[in-house]
């Protein structure tokens, strides 16, 4: 267990973050026409904004529950913990390049908060990323098969089958405790 940072170190960290935040805000204000941007924001109906916000929360809840299915129960992590970590990861991914920043935050903090099965918790983040990737690929391929104007659309059917089989394989590995332990042993955990 690590000791808490001394007060001067915490203040230093706070000042560095505050300066970074203020520099970011100054950069955005200096490069964006704030009045034009605010005018565009005001043209969006309030009802539309509320519906979009509600859908974002629902998507995050679904992502958290999907991740919770993959996390071992012995870790002690709840759906609420995973929801908070998913929200924090989403916030970080706004500033870090790519979606990997979100996974790094989710992985680091979930492993830190887990009471047990830390290797399996880390593996659950990677598995969740693969499940999400396969889901997007599968939806895209199904869209290609259903597209009327696409020539040779039935060629995509083989990809749909292959992606579905791969997705089911990843889910089988993720939900099988025996396979989990063998993979973690193979990785040296």
mmCIF file of C-alpha atoms in Angstrom:
data_model
loop_
_atom_site.group_PDB
_atom_site.id
_atom_site.type_symbol
_atom_site.label_atom_id
_atom_site.label_comp_id
_atom_site.label_asym_id
_atom_site.label_seq_id
_atom_site.Cartn_x
_atom_site.Cartn_y
_atom_site.Cartn_z
ATOM 1 C CA UNK A 1 0.000 0.000 0.000
ATOM 2 C CA UNK A 2 1.441 3.381 -0.937
ATOM 3 C CA UNK A 3 1.342 6.353 1.380
ATOM 4 C CA UNK A 4 -0.547 9.501 0.447
ATOM 5 C CA UNK A 5 1.438 12.149 -1.380
ATOM 6 C CA UNK A 6 2.664 15.048 0.766
ATOM 7 C CA UNK A 7 0.530 18.228 0.597
ATOM 8 C CA UNK A 8 3.119 20.168 -1.450
ATOM 9 C CA UNK A 9 3.222 17.430 -4.067
ATOM 10 C CA UNK A 10 -0.586 17.407 -4.343
ATOM 11 C CA UNK A 11 -0.614 21.192 -4.757
ATOM 12 C CA UNK A 12 2.043 20.943 -7.438
ATOM 13 C CA UNK A 13 0.013 18.359 -9.317
ATOM 14 C CA UNK A 14 -3.111 20.524 -9.007
ATOM 15 C CA UNK A 15 -1.280 23.607 -10.308
ATOM 16 C CA UNK A 16 0.113 21.684 -13.290
ATOM 17 C CA UNK A 17 -3.355 20.385 -14.184
ATOM 18 C CA UNK A 18 -4.920 23.829 -13.731
ATOM 19 C CA UNK A 19 -2.299 25.470 -15.965
ATOM 20 C CA UNK A 20 -2.861 22.743 -18.585
ATOM 21 C CA UNK A 21 -6.608 23.312 -18.455
ATOM 22 C CA UNK A 22 -6.274 27.089 -18.757
ATOM 23 C CA UNK A 23 -3.797 26.740 -21.638
ATOM 24 C CA UNK A 24 -6.209 24.393 -23.438
ATOM 25 C CA UNK A 25 -9.133 26.775 -22.961
ATOM 26 C CA UNK A 26 -7.007 29.725 -24.147
ATOM 27 C CA UNK A 27 -5.962 27.768 -27.251
ATOM 28 C CA UNK A 28 -9.571 26.876 -28.122
ATOM 29 C CA UNK A 29 -10.797 30.435 -27.540
ATOM 30 C CA UNK A 30 -8.000 31.853 -29.696
ATOM 31 C CA UNK A 31 -8.595 29.465 -32.624
ATOM 32 C CA UNK A 32 -12.391 29.167 -32.656
ATOM 33 C CA UNK A 33 -14.907 31.921 -33.315
ATOM 34 C CA UNK A 34 -16.703 31.484 -29.983
ATOM 35 C CA UNK A 35 -19.694 33.658 -30.925
ATOM 36 C CA UNK A 36 -20.318 31.669 -34.125
ATOM 37 C CA UNK A 37 -19.939 28.390 -32.247
ATOM 38 C CA UNK A 38 -22.319 29.508 -29.497
ATOM 39 C CA UNK A 39 -24.800 30.713 -32.139
ATOM 40 C CA UNK A 40 -24.716 27.265 -33.734
ATOM 41 C CA UNK A 41 -25.286 25.635 -30.337
ATOM 42 C CA UNK A 42 -28.332 27.845 -29.724
ATOM 43 C CA UNK A 43 -29.959 26.689 -32.990
ATOM 44 C CA UNK A 44 -30.221 23.103 -31.701
ATOM 45 C CA UNK A 45 -33.612 22.492 -30.053
ATOM 46 C CA UNK A 46 -33.496 21.711 -26.336
ATOM 47 C CA UNK A 47 -35.499 18.505 -26.823
ATOM 48 C CA UNK A 48 -32.971 17.216 -29.339
ATOM 49 C CA UNK A 49 -30.128 17.972 -26.960
ATOM 50 C CA UNK A 50 -31.851 16.135 -24.102
ATOM 51 C CA UNK A 51 -32.572 13.097 -26.304
ATOM 52 C CA UNK A 52 -28.939 12.953 -27.462
ATOM 53 C CA UNK A 53 -27.679 13.220 -23.877
ATOM 54 C CA UNK A 54 -30.055 10.456 -22.759
ATOM 55 C CA UNK A 55 -28.887 8.213 -25.613
ATOM 56 C CA UNK A 56 -25.258 8.837 -24.640
ATOM 57 C CA UNK A 57 -25.983 7.754 -21.064
ATOM 58 C CA UNK A 58 -27.878 4.663 -22.282
ATOM 59 C CA UNK A 59 -24.955 3.730 -24.571
ATOM 60 C CA UNK A 60 -22.527 4.087 -21.668
ATOM 61 C CA UNK A 61 -24.744 1.946 -19.421
ATOM 62 C CA UNK A 62 -24.916 -0.768 -22.105
ATOM 63 C CA UNK A 63 -21.123 -0.645 -22.540
ATOM 64 C CA UNK A 64 -20.661 -0.901 -18.767
ATOM 65 C CA UNK A 65 -22.998 -3.879 -18.477
ATOM 66 C CA UNK A 66 -21.227 -5.585 -21.412
ATOM 67 C CA UNK A 67 -17.914 -5.083 -19.617
ATOM 68 C CA UNK A 68 -19.422 -6.249 -16.299
ATOM 69 C CA UNK A 69 -20.389 -9.567 -17.946
ATOM 70 C CA UNK A 70 -16.694 -10.072 -18.777
ATOM 71 C CA UNK A 71 -15.257 -9.036 -15.384
ATOM 72 C CA UNK A 72 -14.819 -11.863 -12.848
ATOM 73 C CA UNK A 73 -17.143 -11.553 -9.837
ATOM 74 C CA UNK A 74 -14.223 -12.145 -7.450
ATOM 75 C CA UNK A 75 -12.794 -8.769 -8.482
ATOM 76 C CA UNK A 76 -15.435 -6.995 -6.410
ATOM 77 C CA UNK A 77 -16.140 -4.464 -9.180
ATOM 78 C CA UNK A 78 -19.790 -3.432 -9.511
ATOM 79 C CA UNK A 79 -21.689 -2.159 -12.537
ATOM 80 C CA UNK A 80 -21.527 1.309 -10.957
ATOM 81 C CA UNK A 81 -17.715 1.082 -10.705
ATOM 82 C CA UNK A 82 -17.497 0.050 -14.341
ATOM 83 C CA UNK A 83 -19.938 2.809 -15.377
ATOM 84 C CA UNK A 84 -17.762 5.414 -13.661
ATOM 85 C CA UNK A 85 -14.612 3.999 -15.268
ATOM 86 C CA UNK A 86 -16.289 3.935 -18.695
ATOM 87 C CA UNK A 87 -17.287 7.596 -18.280
ATOM 88 C CA UNK A 88 -13.758 8.524 -17.166
ATOM 89 C CA UNK A 89 -12.293 6.626 -20.115
ATOM 90 C CA UNK A 90 -14.623 8.441 -22.484
ATOM 91 C CA UNK A 91 -13.532 11.792 -21.077
ATOM 92 C CA UNK A 92 -9.860 10.887 -21.487
ATOM 93 C CA UNK A 93 -10.386 9.665 -25.049
ATOM 94 C CA UNK A 94 -11.454 13.191 -25.980
ATOM 95 C CA UNK A 95 -7.890 14.356 -25.357
ATOM 96 C CA UNK A 96 -5.740 11.328 -26.171
ATOM 97 C CA UNK A 97 -5.411 10.137 -29.747
ATOM 98 C CA UNK A 98 -7.607 7.212 -30.680
ATOM 99 C CA UNK A 99 -9.828 5.064 -28.525
ATOM 100 C CA UNK A 100 -6.871 3.359 -26.846
ATOM 101 C CA UNK A 101 -6.682 6.140 -24.240
ATOM 102 C CA UNK A 102 -10.087 5.110 -22.948
ATOM 103 C CA UNK A 103 -8.976 1.499 -22.628
ATOM 104 C CA UNK A 104 -5.775 2.482 -20.834
ATOM 105 C CA UNK A 105 -7.728 4.465 -18.250
ATOM 106 C CA UNK A 106 -10.342 1.742 -17.831
ATOM 107 C CA UNK A 107 -7.663 -0.932 -17.517
ATOM 108 C CA UNK A 108 -5.403 0.949 -15.129
ATOM 109 C CA UNK A 109 -8.130 2.074 -12.756
ATOM 110 C CA UNK A 110 -10.126 -1.169 -12.835
ATOM 111 C CA UNK A 111 -7.018 -3.214 -12.012
ATOM 112 C CA UNK A 112 -6.210 -0.760 -9.232
ATOM 113 C CA UNK A 113 -9.721 -0.999 -7.758
ATOM 114 C CA UNK A 114 -10.094 -4.770 -8.128
ATOM 115 C CA UNK A 115 -9.921 -6.743 -4.906
ATOM 116 C CA UNK A 116 -8.810 -9.941 -6.647
ATOM 117 C CA UNK A 117 -8.351 -11.451 -10.128
ATOM 118 C CA UNK A 118 -6.432 -8.411 -11.403
ATOM 119 C CA UNK A 119 -5.033 -10.223 -14.421
ATOM 120 C CA UNK A 120 -8.506 -11.327 -15.452
ATOM 121 C CA UNK A 121 -9.790 -7.776 -14.981
ATOM 122 C CA UNK A 122 -7.072 -6.465 -17.309
ATOM 123 C CA UNK A 123 -7.931 -9.207 -19.804
ATOM 124 C CA UNK A 124 -11.598 -8.181 -19.605
ATOM 125 C CA UNK A 125 -10.739 -4.704 -20.937
ATOM 126 C CA UNK A 126 -8.955 -6.204 -23.947
ATOM 127 C CA UNK A 127 -11.788 -8.684 -24.505
ATOM 128 C CA UNK A 128 -14.358 -5.889 -24.279
ATOM 129 C CA UNK A 129 -12.436 -3.964 -26.955
ATOM 130 C CA UNK A 130 -12.480 -7.026 -29.235
ATOM 131 C CA UNK A 131 -16.197 -7.579 -28.654
ATOM 132 C CA UNK A 132 -16.883 -3.943 -29.555
ATOM 133 C CA UNK A 133 -14.676 -4.166 -32.650
ATOM 134 C CA UNK A 134 -16.296 -7.384 -33.835
ATOM 135 C CA UNK A 135 -19.751 -5.909 -33.237
ATOM 136 C CA UNK A 136 -19.005 -2.878 -35.409
ATOM 137 C CA UNK A 137 -17.519 -5.071 -38.146
ATOM 138 C CA UNK A 138 -20.497 -7.397 -37.990
ATOM 139 C CA UNK A 139 -22.995 -4.535 -38.289
ATOM 140 C CA UNK A 140 -21.052 -3.115 -41.235
ATOM 141 C CA UNK A 141 -20.984 -6.439 -43.039
ATOM 142 C CA UNK A 142 -24.704 -7.005 -42.410
ATOM 143 C CA UNK A 143 -25.317 -3.529 -43.856
ATOM 144 C CA UNK A 144 -23.335 -4.522 -46.971
ATOM 145 C CA UNK A 145 -25.364 -7.710 -47.368
ATOM 146 C CA UNK A 146 -28.641 -5.784 -47.032
ATOM 147 C CA UNK A 147 -27.618 -2.937 -49.391
ATOM 148 C CA UNK A 148 -29.643 -3.153 -52.605
ATOM 149 C CA UNK A 149 -27.328 -1.190 -54.898
ATOM 150 C CA UNK A 150 -24.092 -2.941 -53.906
ATOM 151 C CA UNK A 151 -22.702 -5.304 -56.516
ATOM 152 C CA UNK A 152 -21.717 -8.746 -55.272
ATOM 153 C CA UNK A 153 -23.206 -8.010 -51.874
ATOM 154 C CA UNK A 154 -23.456 -11.719 -51.138
ATOM 155 C CA UNK A 155 -19.666 -11.935 -51.005
ATOM 156 C CA UNK A 156 -19.921 -10.116 -47.691
ATOM 157 C CA UNK A 157 -21.990 -12.964 -46.272
ATOM 158 C CA UNK A 158 -18.817 -15.041 -45.806
ATOM 159 C CA UNK A 159 -17.283 -12.171 -43.848
ATOM 160 C CA UNK A 160 -20.413 -11.936 -41.701
ATOM 161 C CA UNK A 161 -20.118 -15.633 -40.877
ATOM 162 C CA UNK A 162 -16.355 -15.373 -40.185
ATOM 163 C CA UNK A 163 -16.778 -12.322 -37.937
ATOM 164 C CA UNK A 164 -19.638 -13.999 -36.073
ATOM 165 C CA UNK A 165 -17.556 -17.117 -35.458
ATOM 166 C CA UNK A 166 -14.613 -14.976 -34.263
ATOM 167 C CA UNK A 167 -16.919 -12.991 -31.958
ATOM 168 C CA UNK A 168 -18.350 -16.171 -30.480
ATOM 169 C CA UNK A 169 -14.808 -17.490 -29.970
ATOM 170 C CA UNK A 170 -13.759 -14.358 -28.089
ATOM 171 C CA UNK A 171 -16.913 -14.547 -25.957
ATOM 172 C CA UNK A 172 -16.279 -18.236 -25.217
ATOM 173 C CA UNK A 173 -12.753 -17.426 -24.042
ATOM 174 C CA UNK A 174 -13.966 -14.460 -22.015
ATOM 175 C CA UNK A 175 -16.761 -16.265 -20.216
ATOM 176 C CA UNK A 176 -14.994 -19.572 -19.546
ATOM 177 C CA UNK A 177 -13.130 -19.508 -16.204
ATOM 178 C CA UNK A 178 -10.975 -22.471 -17.213
ATOM 179 C CA UNK A 179 -9.832 -20.784 -20.416
ATOM 180 C CA UNK A 180 -9.238 -17.545 -18.503
ATOM 181 C CA UNK A 181 -6.875 -19.282 -16.108
ATOM 182 C CA UNK A 182 -5.001 -21.078 -18.886
ATOM 183 C CA UNK A 183 -4.550 -17.868 -20.892
ATOM 184 C CA UNK A 184 -3.365 -15.973 -17.808
ATOM 185 C CA UNK A 185 -0.980 -18.806 -16.932
ATOM 186 C CA UNK A 186 0.334 -18.776 -20.508
ATOM 187 C CA UNK A 187 0.846 -14.991 -20.271
ATOM 188 C CA UNK A 188 2.801 -15.534 -17.051
ATOM 189 C CA UNK A 189 0.365 -13.934 -14.636
#
